[in-house]
């Protein structure tokens, strides 16, 4: 059973599953780091792994807010963190209908180097061991394994 926690208070859950739900407002990205720092298992991670998780999760949440929920503050982004024998699994879901990975331009291609956006999925793939996207008509997201 996953438990929702407040990013401003210490995280505790005996099942090693933690959930943060935020409104789709960009300033709520600031709640991600305190959420992770409040989870006892995160305190045991080495710095490199912790910051890889932070960067990838921040990119996923940013994409969920902007692209998935179209920055609609009435829509929710959910961040779920699970600790298992296989590592850390992070799921970020939104209320959008998803996208096709094939439609994402390669940010390392010369014609895309100066583009302002388009690097989030690239970074998530580079930082996580495994990444899977999912979509339905009412919910979509990403699952990242670290």
C-alpha positions as CSV (number, residue, x, y, z in Angstrom):
1,X,0.0,0.0,0.0
2,X,1.5,3.3,-1.1
3,X,1.1,6.3,1.2
4,X,0.9,9.9,0.2
5,X,3.2,12.2,2.2
6,X,3.7,15.9,2.5
7,X,6.9,17.1,1.0
8,X,7.4,19.5,4.0
9,X,7.3,16.7,6.6
10,X,9.5,13.6,7.1
11,X,8.6,10.8,4.8
12,X,7.6,7.5,6.4
13,X,6.1,4.4,5.0
14,X,6.8,0.9,6.1
15,X,6.0,-0.5,2.6
16,X,8.8,1.5,1.0
17,X,6.4,3.2,-1.4
18,X,5.9,6.9,-1.3
19,X,3.6,9.2,-3.3
20,X,3.5,12.9,-3.9
21,X,0.6,14.5,-5.7
22,X,1.0,18.1,-7.0
23,X,-1.1,20.5,-9.0
24,X,0.2,21.1,-12.5
25,X,1.9,24.4,-11.8
26,X,5.6,24.8,-12.6
27,X,6.4,26.2,-9.1
28,X,5.4,22.8,-7.7
29,X,8.6,21.4,-9.2
30,X,10.3,22.9,-6.1
31,X,8.5,20.3,-4.0
32,X,10.3,17.4,-5.6
33,X,13.7,17.7,-3.8
34,X,12.2,18.1,-0.3
35,X,9.9,15.1,-1.0
36,X,12.9,12.9,-1.9
37,X,15.1,14.2,1.0
38,X,12.3,13.3,3.4
39,X,12.4,9.7,2.4
40,X,14.7,7.7,4.7
41,X,15.9,5.3,1.9
42,X,17.0,8.2,-0.2
43,X,19.4,9.3,2.5
44,X,21.2,6.0,2.0
45,X,21.8,6.5,-1.7
46,X,25.1,7.7,-3.0
47,X,25.2,11.3,-4.2
48,X,25.5,10.4,-7.9
49,X,22.5,8.1,-7.8
50,X,20.4,10.6,-5.8
51,X,21.1,13.4,-8.2
52,X,20.5,11.2,-11.3
53,X,17.1,10.4,-9.8
54,X,16.4,14.1,-9.0
55,X,17.3,15.3,-12.5
56,X,15.3,12.5,-14.3
57,X,12.3,13.0,-12.0
58,X,12.3,16.8,-12.4
59,X,12.4,16.4,-16.2
60,X,9.5,13.9,-16.1
61,X,7.4,16.1,-13.8
62,X,8.2,19.2,-15.9
63,X,7.0,17.2,-19.0
64,X,3.9,16.0,-17.2
65,X,2.9,19.5,-16.1
66,X,3.6,21.2,-19.4
67,X,2.8,18.6,-22.1
68,X,0.6,16.1,-20.3
69,X,-1.6,18.4,-18.3
70,X,-1.1,21.5,-20.4
71,X,-0.2,23.5,-17.2
72,X,-3.8,23.1,-16.0
73,X,-3.6,23.6,-12.2
74,X,-6.8,21.6,-11.8
75,X,-4.9,18.5,-13.1
76,X,-2.6,16.4,-10.9
77,X,0.8,15.0,-11.4
78,X,1.6,12.0,-9.3
79,X,5.2,11.0,-8.3
80,X,5.5,7.5,-6.9
81,X,8.7,6.1,-5.5
82,X,9.2,2.4,-4.7
83,X,12.3,0.8,-3.2
84,X,12.7,-2.9,-4.0
85,X,15.5,-5.4,-4.2
86,X,15.8,-4.4,-7.8
87,X,16.5,-0.8,-7.0
88,X,14.5,2.4,-7.0
89,X,11.5,2.6,-9.3
90,X,9.9,6.0,-10.0
91,X,6.6,6.6,-11.8
92,X,5.4,10.0,-12.9
93,X,1.9,10.2,-14.2
94,X,-0.4,12.9,-15.5
95,X,-3.9,13.3,-16.8
96,X,-2.9,13.5,-20.5
97,X,-3.3,11.0,-23.3
98,X,0.4,10.4,-23.8
99,X,2.7,10.8,-26.8
100,X,4.7,8.8,-29.3
101,X,8.4,8.4,-28.4
102,X,9.0,8.2,-32.2
103,X,7.9,11.9,-32.5
104,X,10.7,13.2,-30.2
105,X,13.5,14.7,-32.2
106,X,17.1,13.7,-31.4
107,X,18.5,16.6,-29.3
108,X,22.0,15.7,-30.3
109,X,21.3,16.2,-34.0
110,X,23.0,19.3,-35.4
111,X,19.6,20.9,-36.4
112,X,18.3,20.5,-32.8
113,X,21.4,21.7,-30.8
114,X,20.1,25.2,-30.4
115,X,16.4,24.3,-29.7
116,X,15.2,25.4,-26.3
117,X,13.3,22.2,-25.5
118,X,13.5,18.5,-26.3
119,X,16.1,17.3,-23.9
120,X,14.0,15.9,-21.1
121,X,13.4,12.4,-22.4
122,X,17.0,12.2,-23.6
123,X,18.2,13.0,-20.1
124,X,15.8,10.6,-18.5
125,X,17.0,7.8,-20.8
126,X,20.6,8.6,-20.1
127,X,20.2,8.7,-16.3
128,X,18.0,5.7,-15.7
129,X,18.8,2.0,-16.1
130,X,15.5,1.5,-17.8
131,X,12.6,3.7,-18.8
132,X,9.1,2.8,-20.0
133,X,6.3,5.1,-21.2
134,X,2.6,4.3,-20.9
135,X,-0.6,5.9,-22.0
136,X,-4.3,5.6,-21.9
137,X,-7.1,8.0,-22.9
138,X,-7.1,9.5,-19.4
139,X,-3.7,8.9,-17.9
140,X,-0.1,8.6,-19.1
141,X,3.3,8.6,-17.7
142,X,6.8,7.2,-17.4
143,X,8.3,4.5,-15.2
144,X,12.1,4.9,-14.5
145,X,14.3,2.2,-13.0
146,X,17.5,3.2,-11.1
